[in-house]
Amino acid sequence: MRRARAWRVLPLVLALLACTPAASDDDGEVFVAGPPSPAAPKDPDAVPVVVDTDLAPDDLAALALLLRHPHVRVVGVTVPQTGMVTCTGLLGDFFAALRAPAPPVACGGAERGREGIAFPAQWTLSSTTMSGLDIREETLDLQPVRRSSAELIARLARRHEHLHVVALGPLTDVAAVLRDHPDDYSRLAGIITMAGTVDSPSYADGIGEWNAAADPVPFAEVVAGPVPLTIVPDDPVPRGAPGGLAGPVVGGLGRVPGFESPAYWDLATAGVFVAPGVATTQTGTWEVDVKADRGRLRRTGEGDVRVVTELDAAALDDVYRSVFR
């Protein structure tokens, strides 16, 4: 869909969201009831971050973590059109429910490459209508900026020293910055991305991991690019809902019966960004399969790209609890 059309939300979608069941813990406590507690004040030296996200339920949990973390300042949100959910009113609902001011939001302008495979349509619909987001609060009329995602990232790289990108969806727009704004791309302090797989079974024939498979060539371009990169692949992310993901708004994300998130890959990626010590990494030069098993990573030699091989699930839960409760 064109950006102007994609930002509208059909009344049916809003009705379905309003009827989304709330999640509960073992004691029957409703996680999503009531407003969230105030976030901790931002540290004066908080790291500026652009979050590139396709708005799946675990993306929203990750975005909430970054918005509320005292050492992170989210200065922009970009939404690739190659991801699971494109620019919709869901993001406005999210900021309204979280009671957080919205940074500039840009919609992706880059098209999917010919090697890319679109996410299943049912996943897109369910992520929009069954995210677990409670929207009983007033909806925020959030309008995207006129520039594309790549243009916004480039502009923010010029404006903010030590800008990081936390990429939680296909890397279509991040790679577009590399191609179209190489000088601005080189200003980035680092990129962390949830994409790819090393040893895990493939999701389907030709699909090693979905974020990569949705547009694999841009993933390979970022892996080979000049900016320090950390990859959180599918392999080490714990399955199931994290115990530390609890509280108003965030507690219901990805827990709707019939569309539960099997793992919270993007939340774990945000956790690694704010607390690198929870991760064990292997550095090297990595090759990305862009055709036969899209997103499969293979180490080819010495290098500086860091791939997460292990995660401390208990330590991640502590990070989540410190921010959400």
PDB file of C-alpha atoms in Angstrom, residues 91-226:
ATOM      1  CA  LEU A  91       1.778   2.834  16.608  1.00  0.00           C
ATOM      2  CA  GLY A  92      -0.407   5.769  17.644  1.00  0.00           C
ATOM      3  CA  ASP A  93      -2.440   3.437  19.864  1.00  0.00           C
ATOM      4  CA  PHE A  94       0.787   2.151  21.375  1.00  0.00           C
ATOM      5  CA  PHE A  95       2.179   5.568  22.319  1.00  0.00           C
ATOM      6  CA  ALA A  96      -1.198   6.618  23.717  1.00  0.00           C
ATOM      7  CA  ALA A  97      -1.478   3.495  25.874  1.00  0.00           C
ATOM      8  CA  LEU A  98       2.127   3.801  27.059  1.00  0.00           C
ATOM      9  CA  ARG A  99       1.612   7.525  27.764  1.00  0.00           C
ATOM     10  CA  ALA A 100       4.907   8.280  26.110  1.00  0.00           C
ATOM     11  CA  PRO A 101       5.624  11.224  23.811  1.00  0.00           C
ATOM     12  CA  ALA A 102       6.119  10.077  20.241  1.00  0.00           C
ATOM     13  CA  PRO A 103       9.398  10.847  18.467  1.00  0.00           C
ATOM     14  CA  PRO A 104       9.406  11.487  14.707  1.00  0.00           C
ATOM     15  CA  VAL A 105       8.033   8.464  12.839  1.00  0.00           C
ATOM     16  CA  ALA A 106       8.866   7.715   9.197  1.00  0.00           C
ATOM     17  CA  CYS A 107       7.426   5.108   6.863  1.00  0.00           C
ATOM     18  CA  GLY A 108       9.659   3.008   4.659  1.00  0.00           C
ATOM     19  CA  GLY A 109      10.135   4.073   1.065  1.00  0.00           C
ATOM     20  CA  ALA A 110      12.334   1.242  -0.218  1.00  0.00           C
ATOM     21  CA  GLU A 111      10.747  -1.686  -2.047  1.00  0.00           C
ATOM     22  CA  ARG A 112      11.376  -5.346  -1.329  1.00  0.00           C
ATOM     23  CA  GLY A 113      14.197  -6.831  -3.386  1.00  0.00           C
ATOM     24  CA  ARG A 114      13.552  -9.674  -5.789  1.00  0.00           C
ATOM     25  CA  GLU A 115      15.033 -12.259  -3.403  1.00  0.00           C
ATOM     26  CA  GLY A 116      12.655 -11.227  -0.612  1.00  0.00           C
ATOM     27  CA  ILE A 117       9.602 -13.164   0.542  1.00  0.00           C
ATOM     28  CA  ALA A 118       6.608 -11.391   2.091  1.00  0.00           C
ATOM     29  CA  PHE A 119       5.485 -12.379   5.564  1.00  0.00           C
ATOM     30  CA  PRO A 120       2.333 -14.536   5.577  1.00  0.00           C
ATOM     31  CA  ALA A 121      -0.742 -12.324   5.271  1.00  0.00           C
ATOM     32  CA  GLN A 122      -2.359 -13.942   8.313  1.00  0.00           C
ATOM     33  CA  TRP A 123       0.619 -12.943  10.456  1.00  0.00           C
ATOM     34  CA  THR A 124       0.236  -9.349   9.311  1.00  0.00           C
ATOM     35  CA  LEU A 125      -3.488  -9.297  10.080  1.00  0.00           C
ATOM     36  CA  SER A 126      -3.050 -10.970  13.453  1.00  0.00           C
ATOM     37  CA  SER A 127      -0.199  -8.650  14.452  1.00  0.00           C
ATOM     38  CA  THR A 128      -2.504  -5.715  13.790  1.00  0.00           C
ATOM     39  CA  THR A 129      -5.699  -7.049  15.354  1.00  0.00           C
ATOM     40  CA  MET A 130      -4.327  -9.436  18.012  1.00  0.00           C
ATOM     41  CA  SER A 131      -1.176  -7.767  19.281  1.00  0.00           C
ATOM     42  CA  GLY A 132      -2.367  -7.803  22.878  1.00  0.00           C
ATOM     43  CA  LEU A 133      -2.193  -4.015  22.999  1.00  0.00           C
ATOM     44  CA  ASP A 134      -4.832  -2.468  25.225  1.00  0.00           C
ATOM     45  CA  ILE A 135      -6.293   0.571  23.450  1.00  0.00           C
ATOM     46  CA  ARG A 136      -8.926   1.648  25.914  1.00  0.00           C
ATOM     47  CA  GLU A 137      -6.978   4.872  26.351  1.00  0.00           C
ATOM     48  CA  GLU A 138      -7.477   7.764  23.940  1.00  0.00           C
ATOM     49  CA  THR A 139      -5.813   7.075  20.602  1.00  0.00           C
ATOM     50  CA  LEU A 140      -2.944   9.369  19.605  1.00  0.00           C
ATOM     51  CA  ASP A 141      -3.347  10.918  16.161  1.00  0.00           C
ATOM     52  CA  LEU A 142       0.201  10.115  15.116  1.00  0.00           C
ATOM     53  CA  GLN A 143       1.191  11.308  11.653  1.00  0.00           C
ATOM     54  CA  PRO A 144       4.427  10.184   9.973  1.00  0.00           C
ATOM     55  CA  VAL A 145       6.936  12.733   8.756  1.00  0.00           C
ATOM     56  CA  ARG A 146       7.088  13.435   5.033  1.00  0.00           C
ATOM     57  CA  ARG A 147      10.567  12.030   4.510  1.00  0.00           C
ATOM     58  CA  SER A 148      11.256   8.323   4.087  1.00  0.00           C
ATOM     59  CA  SER A 149      12.763   6.111   6.760  1.00  0.00           C
ATOM     60  CA  ALA A 150      16.210   6.223   5.145  1.00  0.00           C
ATOM     61  CA  GLU A 151      16.075  10.008   4.908  1.00  0.00           C
ATOM     62  CA  LEU A 152      15.064  10.336   8.557  1.00  0.00           C
ATOM     63  CA  ILE A 153      17.873   8.044   9.733  1.00  0.00           C
ATOM     64  CA  ALA A 154      20.379   9.994   7.639  1.00  0.00           C
ATOM     65  CA  ARG A 155      19.151  13.303   9.026  1.00  0.00           C
ATOM     66  CA  LEU A 156      19.297  12.049  12.624  1.00  0.00           C
ATOM     67  CA  ALA A 157      22.824  10.714  12.043  1.00  0.00           C
ATOM     68  CA  ARG A 158      23.880  14.252  11.123  1.00  0.00           C
ATOM     69  CA  ARG A 159      22.116  15.735  14.121  1.00  0.00           C
ATOM     70  CA  HIS A 160      23.110  13.300  16.881  1.00  0.00           C
ATOM     71  CA  GLU A 161      26.594  12.138  17.731  1.00  0.00           C
ATOM     72  CA  HIS A 162      26.897   8.443  18.596  1.00  0.00           C
ATOM     73  CA  LEU A 163      23.513   7.558  17.071  1.00  0.00           C
ATOM     74  CA  HIS A 164      22.660   3.853  17.232  1.00  0.00           C
ATOM     75  CA  VAL A 165      20.095   1.897  15.215  1.00  0.00           C
ATOM     76  CA  VAL A 166      18.140  -0.910  16.873  1.00  0.00           C
ATOM     77  CA  ALA A 167      16.732  -2.840  13.904  1.00  0.00           C
ATOM     78  CA  LEU A 168      13.866  -5.193  14.714  1.00  0.00           C
ATOM     79  CA  GLY A 169      12.543  -5.984  11.246  1.00  0.00           C
ATOM     80  CA  PRO A 170      13.840  -6.441   7.712  1.00  0.00           C
ATOM     81  CA  LEU A 171      16.891  -4.269   7.052  1.00  0.00           C
ATOM     82  CA  THR A 172      15.473  -2.745   3.876  1.00  0.00           C
ATOM     83  CA  ASP A 173      15.581   0.865   5.044  1.00  0.00           C
ATOM     84  CA  VAL A 174      18.823   0.604   6.998  1.00  0.00           C
ATOM     85  CA  ALA A 175      20.561  -0.660   3.854  1.00  0.00           C
ATOM     86  CA  ALA A 176      18.937   2.177   1.898  1.00  0.00           C
ATOM     87  CA  VAL A 177      20.837   4.626   4.116  1.00  0.00           C
ATOM     88  CA  LEU A 178      24.061   2.779   3.275  1.00  0.00           C
ATOM     89  CA  ARG A 179      23.358   3.015  -0.461  1.00  0.00           C
ATOM     90  CA  ASP A 180      21.805   6.477  -0.707  1.00  0.00           C
ATOM     91  CA  HIS A 181      23.476   8.349   2.171  1.00  0.00           C
ATOM     92  CA  PRO A 182      26.859   6.643   2.672  1.00  0.00           C
ATOM     93  CA  ASP A 183      28.468   9.553   4.521  1.00  0.00           C
ATOM     94  CA  ASP A 184      25.589   9.719   7.000  1.00  0.00           C
ATOM     95  CA  TYR A 185      25.621   5.938   7.381  1.00  0.00           C
ATOM     96  CA  SER A 186      29.285   6.067   8.355  1.00  0.00           C
ATOM     97  CA  ARG A 187      28.387   8.456  11.177  1.00  0.00           C
ATOM     98  CA  LEU A 188      26.351   5.763  12.952  1.00  0.00           C
ATOM     99  CA  ALA A 189      27.959   4.533  16.156  1.00  0.00           C
ATOM    100  CA  GLY A 190      26.528   1.044  15.806  1.00  0.00           C
ATOM    101  CA  ILE A 191      23.682  -1.184  14.683  1.00  0.00           C
ATOM    102  CA  ILE A 192      22.121  -4.094  16.523  1.00  0.00           C
ATOM    103  CA  THR A 193      19.711  -6.243  14.549  1.00  0.00           C
ATOM    104  CA  MET A 194      17.442  -9.189  15.158  1.00  0.00           C
ATOM    105  CA  ALA A 195      17.951 -11.216  11.998  1.00  0.00           C
ATOM    106  CA  GLY A 196      19.269 -14.462  10.653  1.00  0.00           C
ATOM    107  CA  THR A 197      20.090 -17.839  12.093  1.00  0.00           C
ATOM    108  CA  VAL A 198      23.260 -19.891  12.526  1.00  0.00           C
ATOM    109  CA  ASP A 199      22.325 -23.435  13.536  1.00  0.00           C
ATOM    110  CA  SER A 200      18.565 -23.371  14.162  1.00  0.00           C
ATOM    111  CA  PRO A 201      16.255 -25.300  11.809  1.00  0.00           C
ATOM    112  CA  SER A 202      14.873 -23.298   8.896  1.00  0.00           C
ATOM    113  CA  TYR A 203      11.337 -21.974   9.206  1.00  0.00           C
ATOM    114  CA  ALA A 204      10.384 -23.208   5.752  1.00  0.00           C
ATOM    115  CA  ASP A 205      11.972 -24.148   2.463  1.00  0.00           C
ATOM    116  CA  GLY A 206      14.230 -21.237   1.549  1.00  0.00           C
ATOM    117  CA  ILE A 207      13.531 -19.354   4.798  1.00  0.00           C
ATOM    118  CA  GLY A 208      16.219 -19.629   7.434  1.00  0.00           C
ATOM    119  CA  GLU A 209      14.788 -16.746   9.479  1.00  0.00           C
ATOM    120  CA  TRP A 210      11.901 -14.447   8.594  1.00  0.00           C
ATOM    121  CA  ASN A 211      13.332 -10.956   9.226  1.00  0.00           C
ATOM    122  CA  ALA A 212      16.209 -11.812   6.907  1.00  0.00           C
ATOM    123  CA  ALA A 213      14.103 -13.728   4.387  1.00  0.00           C
ATOM    124  CA  ALA A 214      11.717 -10.802   3.978  1.00  0.00           C
ATOM    125  CA  ASP A 215      14.553  -8.905   2.267  1.00  0.00           C
ATOM    126  CA  PRO A 216      17.842 -10.822   2.474  1.00  0.00           C
ATOM    127  CA  VAL A 217      20.097  -8.722   0.245  1.00  0.00           C
ATOM    128  CA  PRO A 218      19.873  -5.621   2.474  1.00  0.00           C
ATOM    129  CA  PHE A 219      20.753  -7.824   5.449  1.00  0.00           C
ATOM    130  CA  ALA A 220      23.869  -9.018   3.624  1.00  0.00           C
ATOM    131  CA  GLU A 221      24.762  -5.418   2.728  1.00  0.00           C
ATOM    132  CA  VAL A 222      24.551  -4.289   6.355  1.00  0.00           C
ATOM    133  CA  VAL A 223      26.603  -7.294   7.499  1.00  0.00           C
ATOM    134  CA  ALA A 224      29.329  -6.343   5.014  1.00  0.00           C
ATOM    135  CA  GLY A 225      29.041  -2.609   5.744  1.00  0.00           C
ATOM    136  CA  PRO A 226      31.378  -0.264   7.630  1.00  0.00           C
TER     137      PRO A 226
END
